[in-house]
mmCIF file of C-alpha atoms in Angstrom:
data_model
loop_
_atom_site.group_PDB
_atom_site.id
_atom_site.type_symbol
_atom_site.label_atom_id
_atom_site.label_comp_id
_atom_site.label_asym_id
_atom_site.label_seq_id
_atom_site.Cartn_x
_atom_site.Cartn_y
_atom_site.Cartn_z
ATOM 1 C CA UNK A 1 174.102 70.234 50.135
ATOM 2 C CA UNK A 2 172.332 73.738 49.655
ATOM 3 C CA UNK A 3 168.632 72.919 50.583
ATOM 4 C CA UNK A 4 167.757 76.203 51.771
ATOM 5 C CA UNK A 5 167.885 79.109 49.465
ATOM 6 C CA UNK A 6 169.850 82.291 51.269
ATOM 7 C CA UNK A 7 167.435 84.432 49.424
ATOM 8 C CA UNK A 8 164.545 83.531 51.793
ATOM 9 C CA UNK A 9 164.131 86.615 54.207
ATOM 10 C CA UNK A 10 162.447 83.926 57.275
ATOM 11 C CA UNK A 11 164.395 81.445 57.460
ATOM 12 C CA UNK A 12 166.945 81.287 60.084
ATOM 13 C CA UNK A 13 168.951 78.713 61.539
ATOM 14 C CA UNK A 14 167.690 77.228 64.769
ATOM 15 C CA UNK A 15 171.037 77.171 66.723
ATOM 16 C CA UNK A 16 173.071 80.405 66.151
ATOM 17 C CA UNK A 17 175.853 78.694 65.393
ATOM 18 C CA UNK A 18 177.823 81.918 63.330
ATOM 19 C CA UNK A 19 177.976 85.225 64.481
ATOM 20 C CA UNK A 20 176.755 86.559 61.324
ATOM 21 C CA UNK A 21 173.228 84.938 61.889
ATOM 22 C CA UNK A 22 173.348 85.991 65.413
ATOM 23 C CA UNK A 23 173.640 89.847 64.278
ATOM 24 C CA UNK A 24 171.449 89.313 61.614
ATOM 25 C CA UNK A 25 168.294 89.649 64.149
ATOM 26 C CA UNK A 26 168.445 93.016 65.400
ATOM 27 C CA UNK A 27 168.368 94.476 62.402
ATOM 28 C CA UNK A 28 165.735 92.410 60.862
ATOM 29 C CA UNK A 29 163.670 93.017 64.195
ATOM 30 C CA UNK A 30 164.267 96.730 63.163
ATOM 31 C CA UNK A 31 163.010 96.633 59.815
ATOM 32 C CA UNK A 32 159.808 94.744 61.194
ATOM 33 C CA UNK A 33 158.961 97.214 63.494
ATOM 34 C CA UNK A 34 159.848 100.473 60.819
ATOM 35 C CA UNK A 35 157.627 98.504 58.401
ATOM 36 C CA UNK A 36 155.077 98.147 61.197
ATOM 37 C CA UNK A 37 155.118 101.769 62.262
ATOM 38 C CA UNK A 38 154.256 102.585 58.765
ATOM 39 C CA UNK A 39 151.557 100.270 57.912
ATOM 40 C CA UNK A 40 149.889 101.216 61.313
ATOM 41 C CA UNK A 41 149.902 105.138 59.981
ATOM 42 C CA UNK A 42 148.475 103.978 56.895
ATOM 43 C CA UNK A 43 145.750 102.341 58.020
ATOM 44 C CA UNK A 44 145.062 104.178 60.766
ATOM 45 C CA UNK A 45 141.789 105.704 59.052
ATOM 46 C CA UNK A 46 140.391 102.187 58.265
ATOM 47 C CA UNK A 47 138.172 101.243 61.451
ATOM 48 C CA UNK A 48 138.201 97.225 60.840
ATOM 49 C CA UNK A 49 141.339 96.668 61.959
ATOM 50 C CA UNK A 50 142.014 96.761 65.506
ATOM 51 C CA UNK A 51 143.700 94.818 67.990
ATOM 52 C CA UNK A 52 142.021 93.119 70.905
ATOM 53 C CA UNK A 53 143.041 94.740 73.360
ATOM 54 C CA UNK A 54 141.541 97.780 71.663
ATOM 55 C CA UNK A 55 138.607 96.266 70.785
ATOM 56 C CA UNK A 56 138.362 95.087 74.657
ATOM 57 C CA UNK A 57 139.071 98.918 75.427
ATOM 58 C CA UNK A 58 136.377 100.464 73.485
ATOM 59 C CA UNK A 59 133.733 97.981 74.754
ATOM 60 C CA UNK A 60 134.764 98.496 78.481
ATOM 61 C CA UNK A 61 133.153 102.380 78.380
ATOM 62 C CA UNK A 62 129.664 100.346 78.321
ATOM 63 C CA UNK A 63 129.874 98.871 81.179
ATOM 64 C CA UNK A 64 130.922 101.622 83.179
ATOM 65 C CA UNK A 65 127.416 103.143 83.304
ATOM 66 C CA UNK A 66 125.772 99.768 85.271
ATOM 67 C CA UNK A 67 128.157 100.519 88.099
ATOM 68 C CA UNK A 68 126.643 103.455 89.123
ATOM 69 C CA UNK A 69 123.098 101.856 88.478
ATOM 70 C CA UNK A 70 123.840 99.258 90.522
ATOM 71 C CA UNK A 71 125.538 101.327 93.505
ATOM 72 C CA UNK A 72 122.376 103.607 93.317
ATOM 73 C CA UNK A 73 120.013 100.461 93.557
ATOM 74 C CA UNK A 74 121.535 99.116 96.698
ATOM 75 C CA UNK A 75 122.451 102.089 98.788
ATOM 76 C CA UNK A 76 119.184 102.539 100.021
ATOM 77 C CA UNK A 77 118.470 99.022 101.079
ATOM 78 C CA UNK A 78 121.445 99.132 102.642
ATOM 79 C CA UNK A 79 121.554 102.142 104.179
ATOM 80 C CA UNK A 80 119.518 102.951 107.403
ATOM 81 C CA UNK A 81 119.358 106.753 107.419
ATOM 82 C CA UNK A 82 116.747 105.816 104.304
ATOM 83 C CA UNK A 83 114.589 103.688 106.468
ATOM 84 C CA UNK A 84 114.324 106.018 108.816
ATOM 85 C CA UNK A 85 112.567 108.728 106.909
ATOM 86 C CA UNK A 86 109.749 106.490 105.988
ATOM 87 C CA UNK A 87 108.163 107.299 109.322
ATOM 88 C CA UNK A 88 108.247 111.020 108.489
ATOM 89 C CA UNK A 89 104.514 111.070 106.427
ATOM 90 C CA UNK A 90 103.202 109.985 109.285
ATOM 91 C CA UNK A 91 103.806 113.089 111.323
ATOM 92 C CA UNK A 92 100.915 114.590 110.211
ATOM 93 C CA UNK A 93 99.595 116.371 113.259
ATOM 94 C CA UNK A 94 101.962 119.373 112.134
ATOM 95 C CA UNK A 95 99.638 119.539 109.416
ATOM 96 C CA UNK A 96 96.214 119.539 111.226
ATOM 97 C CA UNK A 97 94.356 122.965 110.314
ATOM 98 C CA UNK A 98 94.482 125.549 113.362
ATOM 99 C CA UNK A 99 91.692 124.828 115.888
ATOM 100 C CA UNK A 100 89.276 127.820 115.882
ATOM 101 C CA UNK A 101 90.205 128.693 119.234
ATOM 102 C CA UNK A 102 93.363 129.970 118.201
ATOM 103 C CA UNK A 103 94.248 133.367 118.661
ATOM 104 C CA UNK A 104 93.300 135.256 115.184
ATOM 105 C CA UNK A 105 92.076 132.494 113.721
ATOM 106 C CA UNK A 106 88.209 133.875 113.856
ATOM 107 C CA UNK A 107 89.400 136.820 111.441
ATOM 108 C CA UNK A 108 90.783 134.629 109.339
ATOM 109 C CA UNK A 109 87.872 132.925 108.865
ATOM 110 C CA UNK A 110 85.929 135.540 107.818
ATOM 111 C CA UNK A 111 88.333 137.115 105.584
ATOM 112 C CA UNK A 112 88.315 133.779 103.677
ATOM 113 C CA UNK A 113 84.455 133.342 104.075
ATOM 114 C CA UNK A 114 84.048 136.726 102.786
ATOM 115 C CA UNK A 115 86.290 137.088 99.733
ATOM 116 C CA UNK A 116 84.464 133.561 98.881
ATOM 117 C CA UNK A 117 81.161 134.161 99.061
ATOM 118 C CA UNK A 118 79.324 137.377 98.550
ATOM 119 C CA UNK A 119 76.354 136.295 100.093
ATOM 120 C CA UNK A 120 78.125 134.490 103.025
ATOM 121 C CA UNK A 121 79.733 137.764 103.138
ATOM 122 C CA UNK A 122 76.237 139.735 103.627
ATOM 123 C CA UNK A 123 75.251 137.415 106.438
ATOM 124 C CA UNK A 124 78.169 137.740 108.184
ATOM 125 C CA UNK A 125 78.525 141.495 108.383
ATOM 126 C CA UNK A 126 74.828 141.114 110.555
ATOM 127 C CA UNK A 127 76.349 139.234 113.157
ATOM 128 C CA UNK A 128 79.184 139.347 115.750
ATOM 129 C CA UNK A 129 81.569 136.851 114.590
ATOM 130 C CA UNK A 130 81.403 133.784 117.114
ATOM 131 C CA UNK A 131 83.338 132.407 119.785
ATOM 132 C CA UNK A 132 84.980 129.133 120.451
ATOM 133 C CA UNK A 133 86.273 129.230 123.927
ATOM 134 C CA UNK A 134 84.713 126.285 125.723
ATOM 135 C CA UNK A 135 86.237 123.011 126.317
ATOM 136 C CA UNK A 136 85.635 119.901 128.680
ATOM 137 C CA UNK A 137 87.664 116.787 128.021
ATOM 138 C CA UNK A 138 86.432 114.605 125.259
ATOM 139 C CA UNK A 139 84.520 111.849 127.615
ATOM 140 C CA UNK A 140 82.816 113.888 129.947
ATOM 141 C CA UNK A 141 81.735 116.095 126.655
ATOM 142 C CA UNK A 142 80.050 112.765 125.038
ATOM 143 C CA UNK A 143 78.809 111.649 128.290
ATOM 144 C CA UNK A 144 76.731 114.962 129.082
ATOM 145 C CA UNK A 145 75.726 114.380 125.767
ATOM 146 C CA UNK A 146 74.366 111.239 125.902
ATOM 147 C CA UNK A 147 71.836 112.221 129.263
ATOM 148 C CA UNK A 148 70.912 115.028 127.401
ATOM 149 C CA UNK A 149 69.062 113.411 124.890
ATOM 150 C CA UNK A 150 65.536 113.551 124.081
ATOM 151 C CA UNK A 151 65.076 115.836 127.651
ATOM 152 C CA UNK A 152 63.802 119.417 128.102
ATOM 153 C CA UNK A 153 66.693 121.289 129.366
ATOM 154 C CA UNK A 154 65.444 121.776 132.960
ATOM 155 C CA UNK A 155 65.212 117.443 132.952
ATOM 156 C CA UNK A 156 68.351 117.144 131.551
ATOM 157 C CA UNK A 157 70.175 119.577 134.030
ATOM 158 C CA UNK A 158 68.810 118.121 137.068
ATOM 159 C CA UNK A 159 69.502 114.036 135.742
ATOM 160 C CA UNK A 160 73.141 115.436 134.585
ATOM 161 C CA UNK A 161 73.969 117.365 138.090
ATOM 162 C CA UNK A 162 72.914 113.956 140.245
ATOM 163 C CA UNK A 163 75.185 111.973 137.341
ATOM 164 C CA UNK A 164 77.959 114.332 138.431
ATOM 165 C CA UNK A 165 77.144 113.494 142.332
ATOM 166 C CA UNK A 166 77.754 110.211 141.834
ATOM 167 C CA UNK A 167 81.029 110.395 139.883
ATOM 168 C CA UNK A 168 81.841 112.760 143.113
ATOM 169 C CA UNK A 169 82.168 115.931 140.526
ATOM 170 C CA UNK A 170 83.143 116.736 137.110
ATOM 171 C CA UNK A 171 86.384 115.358 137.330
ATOM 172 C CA UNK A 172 85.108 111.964 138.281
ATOM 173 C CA UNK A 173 83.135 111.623 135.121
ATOM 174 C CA UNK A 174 85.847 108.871 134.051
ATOM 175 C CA UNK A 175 85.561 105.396 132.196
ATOM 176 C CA UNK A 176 86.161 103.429 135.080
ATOM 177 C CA UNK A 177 83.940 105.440 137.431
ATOM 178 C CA UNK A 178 80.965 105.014 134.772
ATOM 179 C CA UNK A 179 81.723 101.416 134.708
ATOM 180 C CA UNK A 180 80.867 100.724 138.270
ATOM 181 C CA UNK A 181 77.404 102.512 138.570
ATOM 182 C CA UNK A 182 75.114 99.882 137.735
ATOM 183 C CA UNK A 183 71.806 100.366 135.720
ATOM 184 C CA UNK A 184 70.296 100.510 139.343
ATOM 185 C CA UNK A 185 71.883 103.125 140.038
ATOM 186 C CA UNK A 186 71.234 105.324 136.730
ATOM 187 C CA UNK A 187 67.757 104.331 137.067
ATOM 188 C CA UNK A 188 67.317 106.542 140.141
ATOM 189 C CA UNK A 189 68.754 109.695 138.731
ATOM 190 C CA UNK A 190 66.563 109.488 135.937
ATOM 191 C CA UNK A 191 68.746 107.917 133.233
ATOM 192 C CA UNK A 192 66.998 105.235 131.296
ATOM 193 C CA UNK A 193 67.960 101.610 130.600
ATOM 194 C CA UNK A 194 68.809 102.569 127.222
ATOM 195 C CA UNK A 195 70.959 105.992 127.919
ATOM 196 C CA UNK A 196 72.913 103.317 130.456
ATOM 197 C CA UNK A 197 73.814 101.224 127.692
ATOM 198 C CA UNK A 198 75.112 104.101 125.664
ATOM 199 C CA UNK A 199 77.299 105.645 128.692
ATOM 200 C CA UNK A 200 78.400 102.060 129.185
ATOM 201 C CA UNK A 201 79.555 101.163 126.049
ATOM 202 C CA UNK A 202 81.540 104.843 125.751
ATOM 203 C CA UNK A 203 83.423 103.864 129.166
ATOM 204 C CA UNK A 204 84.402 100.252 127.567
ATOM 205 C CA UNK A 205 85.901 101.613 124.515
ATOM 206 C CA UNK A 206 87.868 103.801 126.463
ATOM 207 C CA UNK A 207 88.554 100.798 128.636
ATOM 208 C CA UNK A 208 89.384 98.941 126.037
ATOM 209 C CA UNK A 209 92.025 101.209 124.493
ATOM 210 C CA UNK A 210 89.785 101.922 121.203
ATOM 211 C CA UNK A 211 88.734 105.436 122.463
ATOM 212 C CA UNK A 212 90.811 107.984 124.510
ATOM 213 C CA UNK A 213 90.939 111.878 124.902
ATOM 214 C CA UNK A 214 94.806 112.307 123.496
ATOM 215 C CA UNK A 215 93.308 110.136 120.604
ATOM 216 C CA UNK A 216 90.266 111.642 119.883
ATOM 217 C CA UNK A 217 92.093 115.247 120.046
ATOM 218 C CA UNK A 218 94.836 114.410 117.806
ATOM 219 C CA UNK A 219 92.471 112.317 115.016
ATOM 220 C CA UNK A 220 91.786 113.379 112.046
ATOM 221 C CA UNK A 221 88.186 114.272 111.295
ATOM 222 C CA UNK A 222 87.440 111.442 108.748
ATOM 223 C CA UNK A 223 89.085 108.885 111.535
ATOM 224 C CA UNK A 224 87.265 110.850 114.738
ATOM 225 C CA UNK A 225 83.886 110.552 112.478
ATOM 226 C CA UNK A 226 84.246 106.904 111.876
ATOM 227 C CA UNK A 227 85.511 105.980 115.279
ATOM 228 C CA UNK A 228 82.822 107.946 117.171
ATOM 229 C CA UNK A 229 80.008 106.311 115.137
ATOM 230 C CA UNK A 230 80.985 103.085 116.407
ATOM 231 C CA UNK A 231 79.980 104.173 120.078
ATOM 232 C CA UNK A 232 75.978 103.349 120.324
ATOM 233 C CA UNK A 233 73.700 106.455 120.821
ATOM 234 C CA UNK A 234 76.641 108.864 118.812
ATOM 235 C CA UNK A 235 75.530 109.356 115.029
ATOM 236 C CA UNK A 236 76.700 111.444 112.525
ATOM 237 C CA UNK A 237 75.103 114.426 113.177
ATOM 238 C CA UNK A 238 76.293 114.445 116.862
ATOM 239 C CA UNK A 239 79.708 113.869 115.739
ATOM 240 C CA UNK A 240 79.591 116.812 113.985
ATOM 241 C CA UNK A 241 78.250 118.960 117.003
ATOM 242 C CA UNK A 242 81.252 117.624 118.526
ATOM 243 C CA UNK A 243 84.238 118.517 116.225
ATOM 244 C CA UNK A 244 82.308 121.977 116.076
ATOM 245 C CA UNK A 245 81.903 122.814 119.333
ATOM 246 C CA UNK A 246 83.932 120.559 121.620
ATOM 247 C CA UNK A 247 87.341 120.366 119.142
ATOM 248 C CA UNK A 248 87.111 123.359 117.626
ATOM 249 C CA UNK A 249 87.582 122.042 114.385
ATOM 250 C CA UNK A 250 87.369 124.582 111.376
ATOM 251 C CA UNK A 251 85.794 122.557 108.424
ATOM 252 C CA UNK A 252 83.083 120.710 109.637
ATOM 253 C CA UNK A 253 79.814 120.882 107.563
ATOM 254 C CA UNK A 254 76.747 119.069 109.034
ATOM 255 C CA UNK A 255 74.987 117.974 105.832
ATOM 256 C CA UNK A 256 72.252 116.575 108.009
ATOM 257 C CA UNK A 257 71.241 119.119 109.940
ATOM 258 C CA UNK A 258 67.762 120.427 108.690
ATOM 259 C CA UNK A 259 68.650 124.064 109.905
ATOM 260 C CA UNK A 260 72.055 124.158 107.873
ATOM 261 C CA UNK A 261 70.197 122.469 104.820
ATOM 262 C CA UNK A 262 67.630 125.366 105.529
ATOM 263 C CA UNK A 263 69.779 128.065 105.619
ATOM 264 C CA UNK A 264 71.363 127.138 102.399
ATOM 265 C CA UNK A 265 67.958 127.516 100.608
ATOM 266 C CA UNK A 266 67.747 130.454 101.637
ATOM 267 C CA UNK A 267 70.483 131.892 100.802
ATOM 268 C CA UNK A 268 71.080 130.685 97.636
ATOM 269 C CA UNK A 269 67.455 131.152 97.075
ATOM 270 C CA UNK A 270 66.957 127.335 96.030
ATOM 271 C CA UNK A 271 63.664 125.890 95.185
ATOM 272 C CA UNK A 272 63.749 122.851 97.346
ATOM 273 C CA UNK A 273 65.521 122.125 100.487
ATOM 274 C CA UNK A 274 69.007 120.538 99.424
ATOM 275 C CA UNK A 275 69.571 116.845 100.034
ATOM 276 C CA UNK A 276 72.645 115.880 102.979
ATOM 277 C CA UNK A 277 74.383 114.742 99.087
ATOM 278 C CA UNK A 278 74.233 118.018 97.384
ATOM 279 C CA UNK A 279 75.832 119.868 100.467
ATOM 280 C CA UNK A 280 79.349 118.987 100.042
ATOM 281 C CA UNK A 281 79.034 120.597 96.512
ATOM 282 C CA UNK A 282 77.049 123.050 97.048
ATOM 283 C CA UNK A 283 79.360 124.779 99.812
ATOM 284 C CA UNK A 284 82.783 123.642 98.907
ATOM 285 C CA UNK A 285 83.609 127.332 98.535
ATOM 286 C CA UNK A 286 83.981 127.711 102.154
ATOM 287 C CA UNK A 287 86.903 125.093 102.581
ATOM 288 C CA UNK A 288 88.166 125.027 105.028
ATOM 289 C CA UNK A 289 86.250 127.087 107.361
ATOM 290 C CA UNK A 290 82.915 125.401 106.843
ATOM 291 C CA UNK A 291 82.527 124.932 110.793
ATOM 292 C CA UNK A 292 82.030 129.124 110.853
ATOM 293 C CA UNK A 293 79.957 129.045 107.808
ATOM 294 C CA UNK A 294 77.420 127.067 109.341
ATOM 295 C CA UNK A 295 77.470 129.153 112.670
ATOM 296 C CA UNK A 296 76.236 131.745 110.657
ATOM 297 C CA UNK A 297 73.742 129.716 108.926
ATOM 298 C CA UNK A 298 72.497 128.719 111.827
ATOM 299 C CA UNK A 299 71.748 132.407 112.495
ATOM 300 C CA UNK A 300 70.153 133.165 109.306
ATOM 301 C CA UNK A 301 67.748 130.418 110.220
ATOM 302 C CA UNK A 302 67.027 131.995 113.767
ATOM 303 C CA UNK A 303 66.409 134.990 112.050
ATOM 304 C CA UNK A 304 63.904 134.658 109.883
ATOM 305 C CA UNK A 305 61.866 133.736 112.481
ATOM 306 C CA UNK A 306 59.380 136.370 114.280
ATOM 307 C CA UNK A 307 60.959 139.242 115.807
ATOM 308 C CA UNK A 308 60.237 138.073 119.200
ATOM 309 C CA UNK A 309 62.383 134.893 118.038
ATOM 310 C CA UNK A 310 65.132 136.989 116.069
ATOM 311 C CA UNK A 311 67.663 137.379 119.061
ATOM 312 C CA UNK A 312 68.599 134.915 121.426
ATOM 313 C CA UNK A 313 68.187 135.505 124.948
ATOM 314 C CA UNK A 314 70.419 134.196 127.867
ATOM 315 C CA UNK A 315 66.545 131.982 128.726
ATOM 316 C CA UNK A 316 66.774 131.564 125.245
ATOM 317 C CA UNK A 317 69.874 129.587 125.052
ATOM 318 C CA UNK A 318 68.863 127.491 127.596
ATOM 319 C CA UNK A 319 66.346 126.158 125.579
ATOM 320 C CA UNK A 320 68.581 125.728 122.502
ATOM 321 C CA UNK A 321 70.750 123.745 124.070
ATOM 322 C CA UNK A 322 68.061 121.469 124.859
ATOM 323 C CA UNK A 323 66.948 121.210 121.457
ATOM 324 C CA UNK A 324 70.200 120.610 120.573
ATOM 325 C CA UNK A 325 70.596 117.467 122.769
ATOM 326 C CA UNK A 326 67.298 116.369 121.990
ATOM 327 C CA UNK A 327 68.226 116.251 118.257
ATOM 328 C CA UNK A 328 71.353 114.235 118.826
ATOM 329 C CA UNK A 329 70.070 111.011 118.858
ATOM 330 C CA UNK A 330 67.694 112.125 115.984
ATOM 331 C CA UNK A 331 67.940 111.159 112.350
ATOM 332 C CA UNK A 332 67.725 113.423 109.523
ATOM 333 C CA UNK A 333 64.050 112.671 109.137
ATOM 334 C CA UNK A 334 63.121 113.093 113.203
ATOM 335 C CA UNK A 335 64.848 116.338 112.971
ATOM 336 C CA UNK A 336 62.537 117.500 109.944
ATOM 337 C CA UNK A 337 59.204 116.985 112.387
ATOM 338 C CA UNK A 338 60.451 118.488 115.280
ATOM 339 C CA UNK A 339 62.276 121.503 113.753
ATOM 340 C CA UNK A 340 60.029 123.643 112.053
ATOM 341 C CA UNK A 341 61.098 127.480 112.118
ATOM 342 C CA UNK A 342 60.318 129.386 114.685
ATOM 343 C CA UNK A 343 56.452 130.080 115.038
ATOM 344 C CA UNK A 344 55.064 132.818 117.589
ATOM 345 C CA UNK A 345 54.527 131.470 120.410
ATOM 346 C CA UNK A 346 57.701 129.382 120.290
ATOM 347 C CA UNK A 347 58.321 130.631 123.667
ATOM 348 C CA UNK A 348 55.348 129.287 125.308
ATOM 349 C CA UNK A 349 55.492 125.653 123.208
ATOM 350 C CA UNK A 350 59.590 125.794 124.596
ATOM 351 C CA UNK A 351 58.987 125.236 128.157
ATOM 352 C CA UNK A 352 56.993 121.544 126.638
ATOM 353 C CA UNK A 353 58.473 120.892 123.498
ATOM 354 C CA UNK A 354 62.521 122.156 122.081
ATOM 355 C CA UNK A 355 62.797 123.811 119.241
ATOM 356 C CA UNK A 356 65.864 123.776 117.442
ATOM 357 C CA UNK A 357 67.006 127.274 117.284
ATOM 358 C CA UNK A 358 70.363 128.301 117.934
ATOM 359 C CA UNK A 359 72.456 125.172 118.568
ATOM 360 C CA UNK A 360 75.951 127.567 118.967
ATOM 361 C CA UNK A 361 74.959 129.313 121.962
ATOM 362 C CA UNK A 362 73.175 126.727 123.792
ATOM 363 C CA UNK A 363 76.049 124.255 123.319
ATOM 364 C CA UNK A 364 78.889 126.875 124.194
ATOM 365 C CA UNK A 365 76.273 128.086 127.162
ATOM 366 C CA UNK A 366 76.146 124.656 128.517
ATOM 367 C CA UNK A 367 79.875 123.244 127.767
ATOM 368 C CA UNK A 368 79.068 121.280 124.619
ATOM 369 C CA UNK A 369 76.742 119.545 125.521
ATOM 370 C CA UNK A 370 75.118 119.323 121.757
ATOM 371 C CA UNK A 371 78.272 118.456 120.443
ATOM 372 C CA UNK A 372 77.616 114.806 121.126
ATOM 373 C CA UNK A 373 74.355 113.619 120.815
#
């Protein structure tokens, strides 16, 4: 019975039971793939058809990018060469501006000043330039500093030389020697209840770990400023004096200092005295040698005094430095009353009464003493 029709191209017996339907697949298998061949070349140029796999292929290219993203992301969690550079911004002491005791660092100063400033410039080519050669370590600096205030110099040399007796020399003049002289003790050198307080409280931070030369040295001047204002009896202005003329540091601008604020109306020929606020502005030129800009203001203010006040003697000095100290502890207002400019008989009213004349010479005269205050 003929049920299947031997015209039909598929159908095939399921059993090769005859040799001729056994050799009948090859060549059909051959005639697929020709016929395949060919309609793959014809529709090669017709992008919706595609196989799987190909369409698995030409998807896998974008993924390929998140690897790298992904590598990128983790290697530096993972990796501890990366930690270790965070440390590096703090190295900053490399960066710290040269002190002003530095060899050549004067004349660079000027230059700078000079090229800045043509009336800085003026001033400057009427004096010597200055010198920053002095140094005492940091607590025996603020601690001179502290019995100098608010004394004529000859007090204040006599209380500080029997202060040095009892800390058996200069080099005793440490925290823990301070410490252990009692109010007593102070009292009969001179140094009042309240000045013992002051040199007390200095000694404990250092005690304490708060304060300490290597630190202070190696601060920068925003931190030094705010950490020396916490010791009673050291403002702002002495902190100042201090970074000038103790550290050496270049670009330090008193704004409170009435002879500084002076000097600027004068040069700039302002109509009223400049407020502490309008200082930064006014003499950001100078960056970052302010500290030798206002060395040389303080000379213009010395200067226009008499001629009998217009140079400073070695006497003179003396009684600079005094003035300076006494200032110290002074605010901005104090300082107004007692520093007026230079009147004639200045030298007479000195040996009573300090005038604030020439802080620079009197402080580097007398080992910094009015850079604390």
């Amino acid at each position: 019975m003929n049920t299947a029709s031997p015209s039909t191209p598929f159908s095939f017996s399921a059993t090769p039971s005859s040799e001729g339907a056994a050799t009948e697949l090859p060549m059909t298998s051959q005639i697929h793939q020709k016929n395949n061949t060919n309609t793959a070349s014809l529709s090669s140029t017709s992008p919706p058809t595609m196989t799987t796999t190909e369409a698995v292929n030409l998807r896998a290219p974008a993924k390929l990018p998140s690897r790298p993203r992904k590598l990128r992301k983790l290697s530096p969690e993972n990796s501890e060469g990366s930690s270790k550079i965070i440390p590096r911004p703090r190295l900053v002491a490399v960066t710290h501006p040269r002190s002003l005791s530095s060899e050549g660092e004067i004349e660079i100063a000027l230059k700078h000043l000079r090229a800045t400033d043509p009336n800085l410039a003026k001033l400057i080519d009427l004096h010597q330039p200055p010198t920053f050669d002095s140094f005492q370590t940091p607590f025996l600096a603020l601690a001179k500093s502290i019995l100098y205030q608010q004394l004529a110099y000859k007090a204040g040399s006599s209380i500080y030389s029997r202060f040095v007796s009892l800390c058996d020399g200069e080099s005793g003049v440490v925290p823990n020697t301070v410490l252990a002289l009692t109010p007593q003790q102070l009292r009969q050198i001179g140094v009042s209840g309240r000045k013992t307080s002051y040199l007390h409280d200095l000694a404990r931070k250092y005690q304490n770990g708060i304060l300490s030369d290597s630190a202070i040295i190696n601060m920068d001047d925003k931190s030094l400023f705010t950490m020396l204002t916490m010791v009673n009896g050291i403002g702002s202005w002495s902190v100042h004096m201090f970074m000038i003329f103790s550290l050496h540091r270049p670009d330090v601008l008193p704004v409170n200092d009435l002879s500084v604020r002076k000097a600027v109306q004068f040069l700039y020929g302002l109509e009223e005295l400049p407020r502490p606020s309008q200082m930064d502005q006014l003499c950001e030129k100078w960056r970052p040698y302010r500290s030798v800009a206002s060395w040389y203001l303080w000379r213009l203010v010395e200067a226009r005094g008499p001629p009998s006040s217009a140079a400073v003697t070695a006497p003179a000095a003396a009684v600079t430095a005094t003035a300076t100290a006494t200032a110290m502890s002074l605010q901005p207002q104090q300082q107004m009353e007692m520093l007026p400019l230079p009147s004639p008989s200045h030298q007479q009213q000195s040996q009573h009464q300090p005038q604030f004349i020439d802080p620079i010479n009197g402080i580097i005269n007398l080992g910094d003493i009015a850079a604390q205050g």
